[in-house]
Amino acid sequence: MSFGERLTLVRKRKKLSQSDLGKKIGINGDAYGRYERDEVRPTIEMAVKIAKALEVSLDYLTGNSDIELDKDMMVRMQEISKLDDKDKHYLFITLDAMIRDFKNKKEYS
């Protein structure tokens, strides 16, 4: 999926028009639409503004990750990164067990 396709997908999920998003990032909707159509590439500064306005990671928009981390998930990841290694280890053990249990529950439902 291209940068423009990802922009379109996320913007529509957020129920924003091109004009609305353009206003959030300080450009007009027509200029923003050119990004979605892959006619032009934004500067890194503009790409960061777009990611922040859409509340997703820049890695997702650029295709470096297929995981769409929303703002809430990124805040949680930042909090986890501040923990010491021992606490992270225990947290990951707990998360791994919960993920395993949810997967098993889906398999047998």
mmCIF file of N, CA and C in Angstrom:
data_model
loop_
_atom_site.group_PDB
_atom_site.id
_atom_site.type_symbol
_atom_site.label_atom_id
_atom_site.label_comp_id
_atom_site.label_asym_id
_atom_site.label_seq_id
_atom_site.Cartn_x
_atom_site.Cartn_y
_atom_site.Cartn_z
ATOM 1 N N MET A 1 0.854 -1.167 0.000
ATOM 2 C CA MET A 1 0.000 0.000 0.000
ATOM 3 C C MET A 1 0.908 1.242 0.000
ATOM 4 N N SER A 2 0.572 2.204 -0.811
ATOM 5 C CA SER A 2 1.387 3.412 -0.927
ATOM 6 C C SER A 2 1.107 4.381 0.224
ATOM 7 N N PHE A 3 1.983 5.380 0.355
ATOM 8 C CA PHE A 3 1.816 6.434 1.349
ATOM 9 C C PHE A 3 0.444 7.090 1.187
ATOM 10 N N GLY A 4 0.103 7.444 -0.032
ATOM 11 C CA GLY A 4 -1.171 8.099 -0.298
ATOM 12 C C GLY A 4 -2.364 7.225 0.057
ATOM 13 N N GLU A 5 -2.267 5.930 -0.247
ATOM 14 C CA GLU A 5 -3.360 5.014 0.082
ATOM 15 C C GLU A 5 -3.539 4.903 1.593
ATOM 16 N N ARG A 6 -2.415 4.871 2.313
ATOM 17 C CA ARG A 6 -2.510 4.806 3.779
ATOM 18 C C ARG A 6 -3.114 6.093 4.344
ATOM 19 N N LEU A 7 -2.718 7.234 3.775
ATOM 20 C CA LEU A 7 -3.305 8.502 4.209
ATOM 21 C C LEU A 7 -4.820 8.478 4.036
ATOM 22 N N THR A 8 -5.251 8.059 2.857
ATOM 23 C CA THR A 8 -6.683 8.015 2.554
ATOM 24 C C THR A 8 -7.417 7.098 3.516
ATOM 25 N N LEU A 9 -6.874 5.914 3.736
ATOM 26 C CA LEU A 9 -7.497 4.930 4.609
ATOM 27 C C LEU A 9 -7.682 5.476 6.030
ATOM 28 N N VAL A 10 -6.620 6.023 6.589
ATOM 29 C CA VAL A 10 -6.689 6.528 7.964
ATOM 30 C C VAL A 10 -7.597 7.748 8.056
ATOM 31 N N ARG A 11 -7.489 8.657 7.095
ATOM 32 C CA ARG A 11 -8.335 9.856 7.119
ATOM 33 C C ARG A 11 -9.806 9.474 7.089
ATOM 34 N N LYS A 12 -10.167 8.518 6.223
ATOM 35 C CA LYS A 12 -11.567 8.108 6.128
ATOM 36 C C LYS A 12 -12.032 7.409 7.401
ATOM 37 N N ARG A 13 -11.148 6.618 8.026
ATOM 38 C CA ARG A 13 -11.499 5.982 9.296
ATOM 39 C C ARG A 13 -11.778 7.023 10.375
ATOM 40 N N LYS A 14 -11.054 8.133 10.299
ATOM 41 C CA LYS A 14 -11.236 9.214 11.274
ATOM 42 C C LYS A 14 -12.410 10.124 10.904
ATOM 43 N N LYS A 15 -13.046 9.809 9.749
ATOM 44 C CA LYS A 15 -14.200 10.572 9.270
ATOM 45 C C LYS A 15 -13.866 12.048 9.068
ATOM 46 N N LEU A 16 -12.711 12.306 8.461
ATOM 47 C CA LEU A 16 -12.276 13.659 8.139
ATOM 48 C C LEU A 16 -12.293 13.859 6.635
ATOM 49 N N SER A 17 -12.622 15.050 6.202
ATOM 50 C CA SER A 17 -12.496 15.380 4.782
ATOM 51 C C SER A 17 -11.056 15.816 4.524
ATOM 52 N N GLN A 18 -10.687 15.877 3.251
ATOM 53 C CA GLN A 18 -9.357 16.370 2.909
ATOM 54 C C GLN A 18 -9.197 17.808 3.385
ATOM 55 N N SER A 19 -10.246 18.577 3.272
ATOM 56 C CA SER A 19 -10.222 19.971 3.708
ATOM 57 C C SER A 19 -10.004 20.068 5.219
ATOM 58 N N ASP A 20 -10.719 19.223 5.977
ATOM 59 C CA ASP A 20 -10.566 19.216 7.434
ATOM 60 C C ASP A 20 -9.125 18.909 7.833
ATOM 61 N N LEU A 21 -8.564 17.886 7.203
ATOM 62 C CA LEU A 21 -7.198 17.500 7.541
ATOM 63 C C LEU A 21 -6.206 18.565 7.100
ATOM 64 N N GLY A 22 -6.456 19.149 5.935
ATOM 65 C CA GLY A 22 -5.599 20.235 5.468
ATOM 66 C C GLY A 22 -5.544 21.377 6.466
ATOM 67 N N LYS A 23 -6.700 21.736 7.021
ATOM 68 C CA LYS A 23 -6.745 22.810 8.016
ATOM 69 C C LYS A 23 -5.926 22.447 9.251
ATOM 70 N N LYS A 24 -6.002 21.183 9.660
ATOM 71 C CA LYS A 24 -5.265 20.745 10.844
ATOM 72 C C LYS A 24 -3.751 20.861 10.658
ATOM 73 N N ILE A 25 -3.300 20.693 9.429
ATOM 74 C CA ILE A 25 -1.856 20.702 9.185
ATOM 75 C C ILE A 25 -1.378 21.999 8.531
ATOM 76 N N GLY A 26 -2.297 22.917 8.298
ATOM 77 C CA GLY A 26 -1.917 24.234 7.811
ATOM 78 C C GLY A 26 -1.785 24.385 6.310
ATOM 79 N N ILE A 27 -2.485 23.542 5.552
ATOM 80 C CA ILE A 27 -2.510 23.672 4.092
ATOM 81 C C ILE A 27 -3.949 23.541 3.623
ATOM 82 N N ASN A 28 -4.209 23.821 2.339
ATOM 83 C CA ASN A 28 -5.586 23.659 1.855
ATOM 84 C C ASN A 28 -5.846 22.198 1.458
ATOM 85 N N GLY A 29 -7.109 21.870 1.368
ATOM 86 C CA GLY A 29 -7.510 20.497 1.068
ATOM 87 C C GLY A 29 -7.012 19.995 -0.268
ATOM 88 N N ASP A 30 -6.943 20.876 -1.259
ATOM 89 C CA ASP A 30 -6.452 20.460 -2.576
ATOM 90 C C ASP A 30 -4.988 20.043 -2.516
ATOM 91 N N ALA A 31 -4.188 20.794 -1.776
ATOM 92 C CA ALA A 31 -2.770 20.453 -1.633
ATOM 93 C C ALA A 31 -2.631 19.122 -0.899
ATOM 94 N N TYR A 32 -3.441 18.933 0.135
ATOM 95 C CA TYR A 32 -3.410 17.670 0.858
ATOM 96 C C TYR A 32 -3.820 16.514 -0.054
ATOM 97 N N GLY A 33 -4.831 16.715 -0.876
ATOM 98 C CA GLY A 33 -5.301 15.681 -1.796
ATOM 99 C C GLY A 33 -4.203 15.176 -2.717
ATOM 100 N N ARG A 34 -3.263 16.023 -3.063
ATOM 101 C CA ARG A 34 -2.142 15.601 -3.919
ATOM 102 C C ARG A 34 -1.279 14.561 -3.207
ATOM 103 N N TYR A 35 -1.175 14.646 -1.882
ATOM 104 C CA TYR A 35 -0.443 13.627 -1.125
ATOM 105 C C TYR A 35 -1.167 12.285 -1.212
ATOM 106 N N GLU A 36 -2.492 12.334 -1.055
ATOM 107 C CA GLU A 36 -3.274 11.100 -1.106
ATOM 108 C C GLU A 36 -3.223 10.452 -2.487
ATOM 109 N N ARG A 37 -3.140 11.258 -3.528
ATOM 110 C CA ARG A 37 -3.080 10.714 -4.891
ATOM 111 C C ARG A 37 -1.648 10.346 -5.293
ATOM 112 N N ASP A 38 -0.716 10.473 -4.364
ATOM 113 C CA ASP A 38 0.702 10.175 -4.608
ATOM 114 C C ASP A 38 1.281 11.015 -5.742
ATOM 115 N N GLU A 39 0.739 12.206 -5.931
ATOM 116 C CA GLU A 39 1.274 13.112 -6.949
ATOM 117 C C GLU A 39 2.537 13.809 -6.465
ATOM 118 N N VAL A 40 2.574 14.097 -5.171
ATOM 119 C CA VAL A 40 3.756 14.710 -4.553
ATOM 120 C C VAL A 40 3.994 14.054 -3.204
ATOM 121 N N ARG A 41 5.229 14.152 -2.739
ATOM 122 C CA ARG A 41 5.601 13.635 -1.423
ATOM 123 C C ARG A 41 5.764 14.819 -0.468
ATOM 124 N N PRO A 42 5.238 14.684 0.750
ATOM 125 C CA PRO A 42 5.416 15.777 1.709
ATOM 126 C C PRO A 42 6.850 15.804 2.237
ATOM 127 N N THR A 43 7.259 16.958 2.722
ATOM 128 C CA THR A 43 8.535 17.035 3.423
ATOM 129 C C THR A 43 8.418 16.201 4.693
ATOM 130 N N ILE A 44 9.530 15.892 5.312
ATOM 131 C CA ILE A 44 9.484 15.126 6.552
ATOM 132 C C ILE A 44 8.721 15.894 7.628
ATOM 133 N N GLU A 45 8.883 17.202 7.644
ATOM 134 C CA GLU A 45 8.170 18.011 8.628
ATOM 135 C C GLU A 45 6.656 17.929 8.416
ATOM 136 N N MET A 46 6.230 17.986 7.151
ATOM 137 C CA MET A 46 4.803 17.893 6.846
ATOM 138 C C MET A 46 4.283 16.487 7.142
ATOM 139 N N ALA A 47 5.077 15.468 6.836
ATOM 140 C CA ALA A 47 4.662 14.087 7.116
ATOM 141 C C ALA A 47 4.455 13.886 8.621
ATOM 142 N N VAL A 48 5.316 14.487 9.422
ATOM 143 C CA VAL A 48 5.164 14.400 10.879
ATOM 144 C C VAL A 48 3.874 15.093 11.311
ATOM 145 N N LYS A 49 3.572 16.258 10.746
ATOM 146 C CA LYS A 49 2.329 16.961 11.058
ATOM 147 C C LYS A 49 1.114 16.100 10.703
ATOM 148 N N ILE A 50 1.184 15.461 9.545
ATOM 149 C CA ILE A 50 0.063 14.613 9.110
ATOM 150 C C ILE A 50 -0.124 13.450 10.069
ATOM 151 N N ALA A 51 0.976 12.784 10.437
ATOM 152 C CA ALA A 51 0.895 11.653 11.365
ATOM 153 C C ALA A 51 0.289 12.085 12.697
ATOM 154 N N LYS A 52 0.720 13.245 13.193
ATOM 155 C CA LYS A 52 0.172 13.740 14.461
ATOM 156 C C LYS A 52 -1.310 14.073 14.321
ATOM 157 N N ALA A 53 -1.690 14.697 13.226
ATOM 158 C CA ALA A 53 -3.097 15.055 13.014
ATOM 159 C C ALA A 53 -3.971 13.811 12.910
ATOM 160 N N LEU A 54 -3.440 12.755 12.301
ATOM 161 C CA LEU A 54 -4.196 11.513 12.159
ATOM 162 C C LEU A 54 -4.040 10.596 13.368
ATOM 163 N N GLU A 55 -3.140 10.963 14.283
ATOM 164 C CA GLU A 55 -2.879 10.192 15.500
ATOM 165 C C GLU A 55 -2.425 8.767 15.193
ATOM 166 N N VAL A 56 -1.498 8.655 14.238
ATOM 167 C CA VAL A 56 -0.882 7.368 13.907
ATOM 168 C C VAL A 56 0.630 7.571 13.816
ATOM 169 N N SER A 57 1.352 6.468 13.772
ATOM 170 C CA SER A 57 2.806 6.586 13.687
ATOM 171 C C SER A 57 3.235 6.913 12.260
ATOM 172 N N LEU A 58 4.323 7.610 12.163
ATOM 173 C CA LEU A 58 4.901 7.914 10.859
ATOM 174 C C LEU A 58 5.371 6.631 10.179
ATOM 175 N N ASP A 59 5.855 5.676 10.957
ATOM 176 C CA ASP A 59 6.263 4.382 10.391
ATOM 177 C C ASP A 59 5.108 3.708 9.656
ATOM 178 N N TYR A 60 3.908 3.790 10.214
ATOM 179 C CA TYR A 60 2.759 3.185 9.547
ATOM 180 C C TYR A 60 2.472 3.890 8.227
ATOM 181 N N LEU A 61 2.449 5.211 8.254
ATOM 182 C CA LEU A 61 2.133 5.966 7.036
ATOM 183 C C LEU A 61 3.148 5.723 5.925
ATOM 184 N N THR A 62 4.414 5.594 6.286
ATOM 185 C CA THR A 62 5.457 5.419 5.269
ATOM 186 C C THR A 62 5.622 3.980 4.826
ATOM 187 N N GLY A 63 4.913 3.056 5.467
ATOM 188 C CA GLY A 63 5.000 1.652 5.071
ATOM 189 C C GLY A 63 6.119 0.889 5.762
ATOM 190 N N ASN A 64 6.796 1.520 6.724
ATOM 191 C CA ASN A 64 7.845 0.810 7.462
ATOM 192 C C ASN A 64 7.271 -0.163 8.474
ATOM 193 N N SER A 65 5.973 -0.040 8.740
ATOM 194 C CA SER A 65 5.286 -0.941 9.654
ATOM 195 C C SER A 65 3.855 -1.119 9.172
ATOM 196 N N ASP A 66 3.342 -2.311 9.313
ATOM 197 C CA ASP A 66 1.944 -2.547 8.982
ATOM 198 C C ASP A 66 1.062 -2.466 10.215
ATOM 199 N N ILE A 67 1.680 -2.141 11.341
ATOM 200 C CA ILE A 67 0.932 -2.006 12.583
ATOM 201 C C ILE A 67 0.528 -0.550 12.741
ATOM 202 N N GLU A 68 -0.762 -0.331 12.763
ATOM 203 C CA GLU A 68 -1.281 1.028 12.889
ATOM 204 C C GLU A 68 -1.399 1.381 14.364
ATOM 205 N N LEU A 69 -0.328 1.957 14.897
ATOM 206 C CA LEU A 69 -0.328 2.356 16.302
ATOM 207 C C LEU A 69 -1.054 3.682 16.440
ATOM 208 N N ASP A 70 -2.168 3.644 17.164
ATOM 209 C CA ASP A 70 -2.881 4.895 17.396
ATOM 210 C C ASP A 70 -2.258 5.631 18.578
ATOM 211 N N LYS A 71 -2.761 6.796 18.856
ATOM 212 C CA LYS A 71 -2.186 7.651 19.897
ATOM 213 C C LYS A 71 -2.181 6.959 21.260
ATOM 214 N N ASP A 72 -3.280 6.300 21.622
ATOM 215 C CA ASP A 72 -3.358 5.627 22.915
ATOM 216 C C ASP A 72 -2.312 4.523 23.038
ATOM 217 N N MET A 73 -2.129 3.760 21.968
ATOM 218 C CA MET A 73 -1.142 2.683 21.987
ATOM 219 C C MET A 73 0.272 3.250 22.103
ATOM 220 N N MET A 74 0.539 4.335 21.396
ATOM 221 C CA MET A 74 1.878 4.938 21.462
ATOM 222 C C MET A 74 2.169 5.471 22.861
ATOM 223 N N VAL A 75 1.166 6.047 23.531
ATOM 224 C CA VAL A 75 1.354 6.533 24.899
ATOM 225 C C VAL A 75 1.693 5.359 25.814
ATOM 226 N N ARG A 76 0.991 4.257 25.648
ATOM 227 C CA ARG A 76 1.271 3.072 26.470
ATOM 228 C C ARG A 76 2.677 2.542 26.214
ATOM 229 N N MET A 77 3.064 2.509 24.951
ATOM 230 C CA MET A 77 4.411 2.027 24.611
ATOM 231 C C MET A 77 5.470 2.933 25.241
ATOM 232 N N GLN A 78 5.241 4.230 25.247
ATOM 233 C CA GLN A 78 6.189 5.158 25.866
ATOM 234 C C GLN A 78 6.294 4.908 27.364
ATOM 235 N N GLU A 79 5.173 4.642 28.000
ATOM 236 C CA GLU A 79 5.184 4.356 29.438
ATOM 237 C C GLU A 79 5.940 3.062 29.728
ATOM 238 N N ILE A 80 5.724 2.056 28.902
ATOM 239 C CA ILE A 80 6.443 0.791 29.085
ATOM 240 C C ILE A 80 7.941 0.993 28.918
ATOM 241 N N SER A 81 8.333 1.803 27.945
ATOM 242 C CA SER A 81 9.758 2.012 27.694
ATOM 243 C C SER A 81 10.458 2.685 28.872
ATOM 244 N N LYS A 82 9.715 3.352 29.739
ATOM 245 C CA LYS A 82 10.296 4.022 30.904
ATOM 246 C C LYS A 82 10.532 3.074 32.082
ATOM 247 N N LEU A 83 9.944 1.882 32.017
ATOM 248 C CA LEU A 83 10.101 0.926 33.112
ATOM 249 C C LEU A 83 11.503 0.335 33.108
ATOM 250 N N ASP A 84 11.933 -0.135 34.281
ATOM 251 C CA ASP A 84 13.238 -0.801 34.302
ATOM 252 C C ASP A 84 13.080 -2.202 33.700
ATOM 253 N N ASP A 85 14.194 -2.821 33.360
ATOM 254 C CA ASP A 85 14.174 -4.100 32.638
ATOM 255 C C ASP A 85 13.415 -5.191 33.386
ATOM 256 N N LYS A 86 13.543 -5.243 34.705
ATOM 257 C CA LYS A 86 12.854 -6.268 35.496
ATOM 258 C C LYS A 86 11.339 -6.105 35.390
ATOM 259 N N ASP A 87 10.875 -4.850 35.538
ATOM 260 C CA ASP A 87 9.436 -4.594 35.452
ATOM 261 C C ASP A 87 8.910 -4.872 34.037
ATOM 262 N N LYS A 88 9.695 -4.512 33.023
ATOM 263 C CA LYS A 88 9.291 -4.816 31.642
ATOM 264 C C LYS A 88 9.148 -6.314 31.451
ATOM 265 N N HIS A 89 10.104 -7.062 31.982
ATOM 266 C CA HIS A 89 10.080 -8.524 31.853
ATOM 267 C C HIS A 89 8.779 -9.091 32.426
ATOM 268 N N TYR A 90 8.413 -8.671 33.642
ATOM 269 C CA TYR A 90 7.177 -9.159 34.265
ATOM 270 C C TYR A 90 5.934 -8.719 33.491
ATOM 271 N N LEU A 91 5.951 -7.504 33.010
ATOM 272 C CA LEU A 91 4.826 -7.012 32.221
ATOM 273 C C LEU A 91 4.664 -7.824 30.941
ATOM 274 N N PHE A 92 5.768 -8.114 30.261
ATOM 275 C CA PHE A 92 5.715 -8.889 29.022
ATOM 276 C C PHE A 92 5.262 -10.325 29.263
ATOM 277 N N ILE A 93 5.670 -10.914 30.384
ATOM 278 C CA ILE A 93 5.203 -12.264 30.724
ATOM 279 C C ILE A 93 3.683 -12.252 30.869
ATOM 280 N N THR A 94 3.177 -11.233 31.569
ATOM 281 C CA THR A 94 1.728 -11.118 31.768
ATOM 282 C C THR A 94 1.009 -10.894 30.442
ATOM 283 N N LEU A 95 1.533 -9.982 29.629
ATOM 284 C CA LEU A 95 0.915 -9.721 28.319
ATOM 285 C C LEU A 95 0.938 -10.963 27.431
ATOM 286 N N ASP A 96 2.058 -11.665 27.404
ATOM 287 C CA ASP A 96 2.160 -12.886 26.599
ATOM 288 C C ASP A 96 1.109 -13.912 27.010
ATOM 289 N N ALA A 97 0.895 -14.066 28.318
ATOM 290 C CA ALA A 97 -0.103 -15.011 28.811
ATOM 291 C C ALA A 97 -1.508 -14.574 28.403
ATOM 292 N N MET A 98 -1.778 -13.279 28.509
ATOM 293 C CA MET A 98 -3.105 -12.786 28.129
ATOM 294 C C MET A 98 -3.344 -12.947 26.631
ATOM 295 N N ILE A 99 -2.352 -12.634 25.829
ATOM 296 C CA ILE A 99 -2.485 -12.786 24.375
ATOM 297 C C ILE A 99 -2.722 -14.250 24.020
ATOM 298 N N ARG A 100 -1.944 -15.143 24.634
ATOM 299 C CA ARG A 100 -2.130 -16.580 24.402
ATOM 300 C C ARG A 100 -3.548 -16.998 24.747
ATOM 301 N N ASP A 101 -4.064 -16.545 25.911
ATOM 302 C CA ASP A 101 -5.415 -16.914 26.342
ATOM 303 C C ASP A 101 -6.481 -16.380 25.395
ATOM 304 N N PHE A 102 -6.325 -15.136 24.913
ATOM 305 C CA PHE A 102 -7.288 -14.581 23.965
ATOM 306 C C PHE A 102 -7.279 -15.360 22.656
ATOM 307 N N LYS A 103 -6.092 -15.743 22.190
ATOM 308 C CA LYS A 103 -5.993 -16.519 20.953
ATOM 309 C C LYS A 103 -6.656 -17.876 21.125
ATOM 310 N N ASN A 104 -6.395 -18.513 22.260
ATOM 311 C CA ASN A 104 -7.009 -19.820 22.523
ATOM 312 C C ASN A 104 -8.524 -19.702 22.614
ATOM 313 N N LYS A 105 -8.994 -18.660 23.237
ATOM 314 C CA LYS A 105 -10.440 -18.445 23.368
ATOM 315 C C LYS A 105 -11.070 -18.310 21.985
ATOM 316 N N LYS A 106 -10.405 -17.577 21.066
ATOM 317 C CA LYS A 106 -10.918 -17.421 19.706
ATOM 318 C C LYS A 106 -10.950 -18.756 18.971
ATOM 319 N N GLU A 107 -9.911 -19.558 19.174
ATOM 320 C CA GLU A 107 -9.810 -20.852 18.482
ATOM 321 C C GLU A 107 -10.969 -21.767 18.844
ATOM 322 N N TYR A 108 -11.396 -21.718 20.098
ATOM 323 C CA TYR A 108 -12.409 -22.644 20.581
ATOM 324 C C TYR A 108 -13.795 -22.036 20.679
ATOM 325 N N SER A 109 -13.963 -20.842 20.162
ATOM 326 C CA SER A 109 -15.295 -20.209 20.197
ATOM 327 C C SER A 109 -16.073 -20.514 18.951
#
